[in-house]
Amino acid sequence: MLHRPIAVFDSGLGSLSVVRELRKVIPTENFLYYADKMNFPYGRKSKNELKNIIVKSIKFLEKYQPKLIVMASNTPSIQIYDEIKNNFSIDIIPTRLPLKKTINLSRKKHIAIMASRGTLESKEFTYLIKKEIPQQFFVENIDSSEIIDLVEEGAFLIDQKLTFQRIKEVIRPHMVNNTIDVAALCSTHLPIVKNYIEAVLPSVKLVNSSTEVARDVKNYLKYTGDLNKNGKGKLEILVSADKNNFQSILRSMGVRDLIFDVSLQL
């Protein structure tokens, strides 16, 4: 078992974009990446279902004695985090929507938010938009659930033409007047196909929530004085279902770290 890792979890491949960013900014830390494939996708669960899943996942990860737990998914971070954050002995860091950075980068005051259906249709999302986005901004919500599915299935590794076409079909209907100048990637699955999104939106700046949460984690560890100063951290991966397919996708992406099936432990 890794010594005091940072635990990172999501419903599948999404966590990988967060783990990659974390390993860039704090390479001395150990990471435990839990891919909860059994419950993919979070973005199509009811709030009550999602709450039960998240609580169970955090209790499971507490057994590994992590320094902290990163909720590496925007949907539960928006809908569930505030309700459960004080219920555990270990601190939890959510993946917030990078709204402030998005509006600061926009010159045309017209932005897009790419997220799962669960995120976009939640009352918490509506509240956040009203609270954090100035009234003079126009916000285009893009349901990116189909892109998230494409990533999770690994189709982007096999069929580039299909991937580009599917992403274009999801995004293009929202780009009729071409006045959007910044798009927020508000699912941790989306940075994995960032190059395709850039090809569809060549003149639009992309803001990555995975980058933002990595910065939050580093700041937290600095604040608590718990940041490793030396050495090279290790990564272990846990998956709750479909290990062989998941491992095949990760290997195709160049991830060679150990992967453990934990379905019987849950």
PDB file of C-alpha atoms in Angstrom, residues 21-166:
ATOM      1  CA  GLU A  21      -2.175  17.561 -13.823  1.00  0.00           C
ATOM      2  CA  LEU A  22      -1.432  16.658 -10.205  1.00  0.00           C
ATOM      3  CA  ARG A  23       1.684  14.696 -11.162  1.00  0.00           C
ATOM      4  CA  LYS A  24       2.939  17.717 -13.100  1.00  0.00           C
ATOM      5  CA  VAL A  25       2.558  20.173 -10.226  1.00  0.00           C
ATOM      6  CA  ILE A  26       3.395  17.884  -7.268  1.00  0.00           C
ATOM      7  CA  PRO A  27       5.533  15.031  -8.689  1.00  0.00           C
ATOM      8  CA  THR A  28       6.870  14.129  -5.231  1.00  0.00           C
ATOM      9  CA  GLU A  29       3.461  12.894  -3.997  1.00  0.00           C
ATOM     10  CA  ASN A  30       2.025   9.382  -4.125  1.00  0.00           C
ATOM     11  CA  PHE A  31      -1.351   9.049  -5.858  1.00  0.00           C
ATOM     12  CA  LEU A  32      -4.135   6.507  -5.570  1.00  0.00           C
ATOM     13  CA  TYR A  33      -6.478   6.765  -8.561  1.00  0.00           C
ATOM     14  CA  TYR A  34      -9.852   5.063  -8.073  1.00  0.00           C
ATOM     15  CA  ALA A  35     -11.900   4.601 -11.239  1.00  0.00           C
ATOM     16  CA  ASP A  36     -15.448   3.714 -10.201  1.00  0.00           C
ATOM     17  CA  LYS A  37     -16.407   2.077 -13.505  1.00  0.00           C
ATOM     18  CA  MET A  38     -19.228   0.213 -11.787  1.00  0.00           C
ATOM     19  CA  ASN A  39     -21.126   3.501 -11.399  1.00  0.00           C
ATOM     20  CA  PHE A  40     -20.310   5.237 -14.690  1.00  0.00           C
ATOM     21  CA  PRO A  41     -21.664   7.744 -15.597  1.00  0.00           C
ATOM     22  CA  TYR A  42     -22.129  10.020 -12.587  1.00  0.00           C
ATOM     23  CA  GLY A  43     -23.725  12.604 -14.884  1.00  0.00           C
ATOM     24  CA  ARG A  44     -26.867  10.517 -15.433  1.00  0.00           C
ATOM     25  CA  LYS A  45     -27.551   9.568 -11.799  1.00  0.00           C
ATOM     26  CA  SER A  46     -30.250  11.128  -9.633  1.00  0.00           C
ATOM     27  CA  LYS A  47     -28.925  13.300  -6.834  1.00  0.00           C
ATOM     28  CA  ASN A  48     -29.851  10.729  -4.210  1.00  0.00           C
ATOM     29  CA  GLU A  49     -28.207   7.874  -6.136  1.00  0.00           C
ATOM     30  CA  LEU A  50     -25.110   9.983  -6.620  1.00  0.00           C
ATOM     31  CA  LYS A  51     -24.894  10.913  -2.945  1.00  0.00           C
ATOM     32  CA  ASN A  52     -24.985   7.239  -1.911  1.00  0.00           C
ATOM     33  CA  ILE A  53     -22.274   6.371  -4.451  1.00  0.00           C
ATOM     34  CA  ILE A  54     -19.991   9.225  -3.387  1.00  0.00           C
ATOM     35  CA  VAL A  55     -20.323   8.511   0.339  1.00  0.00           C
ATOM     36  CA  LYS A  56     -19.558   4.827  -0.265  1.00  0.00           C
ATOM     37  CA  SER A  57     -16.513   5.712  -2.415  1.00  0.00           C
ATOM     38  CA  ILE A  58     -15.077   8.071   0.181  1.00  0.00           C
ATOM     39  CA  LYS A  59     -15.526   5.532   2.987  1.00  0.00           C
ATOM     40  CA  PHE A  60     -13.777   2.947   0.813  1.00  0.00           C
ATOM     41  CA  LEU A  61     -10.841   5.304   0.116  1.00  0.00           C
ATOM     42  CA  GLU A  62     -10.470   6.244   3.795  1.00  0.00           C
ATOM     43  CA  LYS A  63      -9.110   2.718   4.393  1.00  0.00           C
ATOM     44  CA  TYR A  64      -5.984   3.683   2.412  1.00  0.00           C
ATOM     45  CA  GLN A  65      -5.186   6.504   4.876  1.00  0.00           C
ATOM     46  CA  PRO A  66      -4.768   9.231   2.243  1.00  0.00           C
ATOM     47  CA  LYS A  67      -3.570  12.772   2.982  1.00  0.00           C
ATOM     48  CA  LEU A  68      -6.734  14.020   1.303  1.00  0.00           C
ATOM     49  CA  ILE A  69      -9.343  12.869  -1.191  1.00  0.00           C
ATOM     50  CA  VAL A  70      -9.956  14.631  -4.507  1.00  0.00           C
ATOM     51  CA  MET A  71     -13.483  14.413  -5.892  1.00  0.00           C
ATOM     52  CA  ALA A  72     -12.286  14.451  -9.500  1.00  0.00           C
ATOM     53  CA  SER A  73     -15.693  14.908 -11.080  1.00  0.00           C
ATOM     54  CA  ASN A  74     -17.621  18.124 -11.612  1.00  0.00           C
ATOM     55  CA  THR A  75     -21.106  16.617 -11.223  1.00  0.00           C
ATOM     56  CA  PRO A  76     -20.834  15.429  -7.574  1.00  0.00           C
ATOM     57  CA  SER A  77     -18.563  18.370  -6.736  1.00  0.00           C
ATOM     58  CA  ILE A  78     -21.447  20.694  -7.609  1.00  0.00           C
ATOM     59  CA  GLN A  79     -24.375  18.610  -6.383  1.00  0.00           C
ATOM     60  CA  ILE A  80     -23.052  16.679  -3.388  1.00  0.00           C
ATOM     61  CA  TYR A  81     -19.836  18.162  -1.971  1.00  0.00           C
ATOM     62  CA  ASP A  82     -21.323  20.891   0.225  1.00  0.00           C
ATOM     63  CA  GLU A  83     -23.728  18.405   1.849  1.00  0.00           C
ATOM     64  CA  ILE A  84     -21.105  15.807   2.803  1.00  0.00           C
ATOM     65  CA  LYS A  85     -17.782  17.672   3.153  1.00  0.00           C
ATOM     66  CA  ASN A  86     -17.855  17.697   6.971  1.00  0.00           C
ATOM     67  CA  ASN A  87     -18.927  14.069   7.400  1.00  0.00           C
ATOM     68  CA  PHE A  88     -15.479  12.492   7.120  1.00  0.00           C
ATOM     69  CA  SER A  89     -12.214  12.511   9.036  1.00  0.00           C
ATOM     70  CA  ILE A  90     -10.204  13.244   5.869  1.00  0.00           C
ATOM     71  CA  ASP A  91     -10.468  16.523   3.972  1.00  0.00           C
ATOM     72  CA  ILE A  92     -12.064  16.394   0.531  1.00  0.00           C
ATOM     73  CA  ILE A  93     -11.259  18.748  -2.328  1.00  0.00           C
ATOM     74  CA  PRO A  94     -13.896  19.149  -5.058  1.00  0.00           C
ATOM     75  CA  THR A  95     -13.430  19.887  -8.747  1.00  0.00           C
ATOM     76  CA  ARG A  96     -15.128  23.248  -9.147  1.00  0.00           C
ATOM     77  CA  LEU A  97     -16.338  24.826 -12.368  1.00  0.00           C
ATOM     78  CA  PRO A  98     -13.594  27.259 -13.479  1.00  0.00           C
ATOM     79  CA  LEU A  99     -16.101  30.074 -13.983  1.00  0.00           C
ATOM     80  CA  LYS A 100     -13.995  32.974 -12.702  1.00  0.00           C
ATOM     81  CA  LYS A 101     -11.109  32.223 -15.045  1.00  0.00           C
ATOM     82  CA  THR A 102     -13.517  31.691 -17.933  1.00  0.00           C
ATOM     83  CA  ILE A 103     -15.209  35.079 -17.598  1.00  0.00           C
ATOM     84  CA  ASN A 104     -11.865  36.835 -17.007  1.00  0.00           C
ATOM     85  CA  LEU A 105     -10.551  35.495 -20.331  1.00  0.00           C
ATOM     86  CA  SER A 106     -13.652  36.432 -22.325  1.00  0.00           C
ATOM     87  CA  ARG A 107     -13.577  39.658 -24.342  1.00  0.00           C
ATOM     88  CA  LYS A 108     -16.896  39.094 -26.124  1.00  0.00           C
ATOM     89  CA  LYS A 109     -18.843  38.289 -22.943  1.00  0.00           C
ATOM     90  CA  HIS A 110     -20.117  35.111 -24.567  1.00  0.00           C
ATOM     91  CA  ILE A 111     -18.901  31.851 -23.057  1.00  0.00           C
ATOM     92  CA  ALA A 112     -19.668  28.137 -23.355  1.00  0.00           C
ATOM     93  CA  ILE A 113     -19.849  25.590 -20.560  1.00  0.00           C
ATOM     94  CA  MET A 114     -19.275  21.992 -21.641  1.00  0.00           C
ATOM     95  CA  ALA A 115     -20.503  19.545 -19.011  1.00  0.00           C
ATOM     96  CA  SER A 116     -22.557  16.426 -18.345  1.00  0.00           C
ATOM     97  CA  ARG A 117     -26.335  16.559 -18.449  1.00  0.00           C
ATOM     98  CA  GLY A 118     -26.389  15.936 -14.688  1.00  0.00           C
ATOM     99  CA  THR A 119     -24.305  19.044 -14.084  1.00  0.00           C
ATOM    100  CA  LEU A 120     -26.207  21.310 -16.474  1.00  0.00           C
ATOM    101  CA  GLU A 121     -29.677  20.282 -15.269  1.00  0.00           C
ATOM    102  CA  SER A 122     -28.962  20.557 -11.536  1.00  0.00           C
ATOM    103  CA  LYS A 123     -30.373  23.375  -9.435  1.00  0.00           C
ATOM    104  CA  GLU A 124     -26.899  23.820  -7.921  1.00  0.00           C
ATOM    105  CA  PHE A 125     -25.514  24.626 -11.375  1.00  0.00           C
ATOM    106  CA  THR A 126     -28.275  27.172 -11.999  1.00  0.00           C
ATOM    107  CA  TYR A 127     -27.504  28.795  -8.644  1.00  0.00           C
ATOM    108  CA  LEU A 128     -23.759  28.930  -9.413  1.00  0.00           C
ATOM    109  CA  ILE A 129     -24.328  30.591 -12.773  1.00  0.00           C
ATOM    110  CA  LYS A 130     -26.582  33.242 -11.237  1.00  0.00           C
ATOM    111  CA  LYS A 131     -24.113  33.831  -8.419  1.00  0.00           C
ATOM    112  CA  GLU A 132     -20.817  33.891 -10.326  1.00  0.00           C
ATOM    113  CA  ILE A 133     -21.544  34.992 -13.905  1.00  0.00           C
ATOM    114  CA  PRO A 134     -22.232  38.735 -14.417  1.00  0.00           C
ATOM    115  CA  GLN A 135     -25.594  39.483 -16.040  1.00  0.00           C
ATOM    116  CA  GLN A 136     -24.007  41.011 -19.143  1.00  0.00           C
ATOM    117  CA  PHE A 137     -22.488  37.627 -20.051  1.00  0.00           C
ATOM    118  CA  PHE A 138     -24.291  35.202 -22.322  1.00  0.00           C
ATOM    119  CA  VAL A 139     -23.756  31.549 -21.358  1.00  0.00           C
ATOM    120  CA  GLU A 140     -24.156  28.671 -23.811  1.00  0.00           C
ATOM    121  CA  ASN A 141     -24.593  25.312 -22.070  1.00  0.00           C
ATOM    122  CA  ILE A 142     -23.338  22.362 -24.127  1.00  0.00           C
ATOM    123  CA  ASP A 143     -24.483  18.917 -22.975  1.00  0.00           C
ATOM    124  CA  SER A 144     -21.288  16.928 -23.524  1.00  0.00           C
ATOM    125  CA  SER A 145     -22.553  13.563 -22.239  1.00  0.00           C
ATOM    126  CA  GLU A 146     -21.975  11.929 -25.641  1.00  0.00           C
ATOM    127  CA  ILE A 147     -18.351  13.091 -25.653  1.00  0.00           C
ATOM    128  CA  ILE A 148     -17.893  11.784 -22.098  1.00  0.00           C
ATOM    129  CA  ASP A 149     -19.234   8.389 -23.237  1.00  0.00           C
ATOM    130  CA  LEU A 150     -16.849   8.433 -26.203  1.00  0.00           C
ATOM    131  CA  VAL A 151     -13.893   8.975 -23.875  1.00  0.00           C
ATOM    132  CA  GLU A 152     -14.955   6.326 -21.376  1.00  0.00           C
ATOM    133  CA  GLU A 153     -15.410   3.722 -24.125  1.00  0.00           C
ATOM    134  CA  GLY A 154     -11.916   4.456 -25.477  1.00  0.00           C
ATOM    135  CA  ALA A 155     -13.356   5.127 -28.946  1.00  0.00           C
ATOM    136  CA  PHE A 156     -11.141   8.204 -29.322  1.00  0.00           C
ATOM    137  CA  LEU A 157      -8.101   5.894 -29.376  1.00  0.00           C
ATOM    138  CA  ILE A 158      -9.463   3.682 -32.148  1.00  0.00           C
ATOM    139  CA  ASP A 159     -11.440   5.893 -34.523  1.00  0.00           C
ATOM    140  CA  GLN A 160     -10.229   9.469 -34.918  1.00  0.00           C
ATOM    141  CA  LYS A 161     -12.729  10.268 -37.670  1.00  0.00           C
ATOM    142  CA  LEU A 162     -15.697   9.137 -35.541  1.00  0.00           C
ATOM    143  CA  THR A 163     -14.366  11.061 -32.526  1.00  0.00           C
ATOM    144  CA  PHE A 164     -13.975  14.295 -34.477  1.00  0.00           C
ATOM    145  CA  GLN A 165     -17.402  13.888 -36.105  1.00  0.00           C
ATOM    146  CA  ARG A 166     -19.177  13.158 -32.809  1.00  0.00           C
TER     147      ARG A 166
END
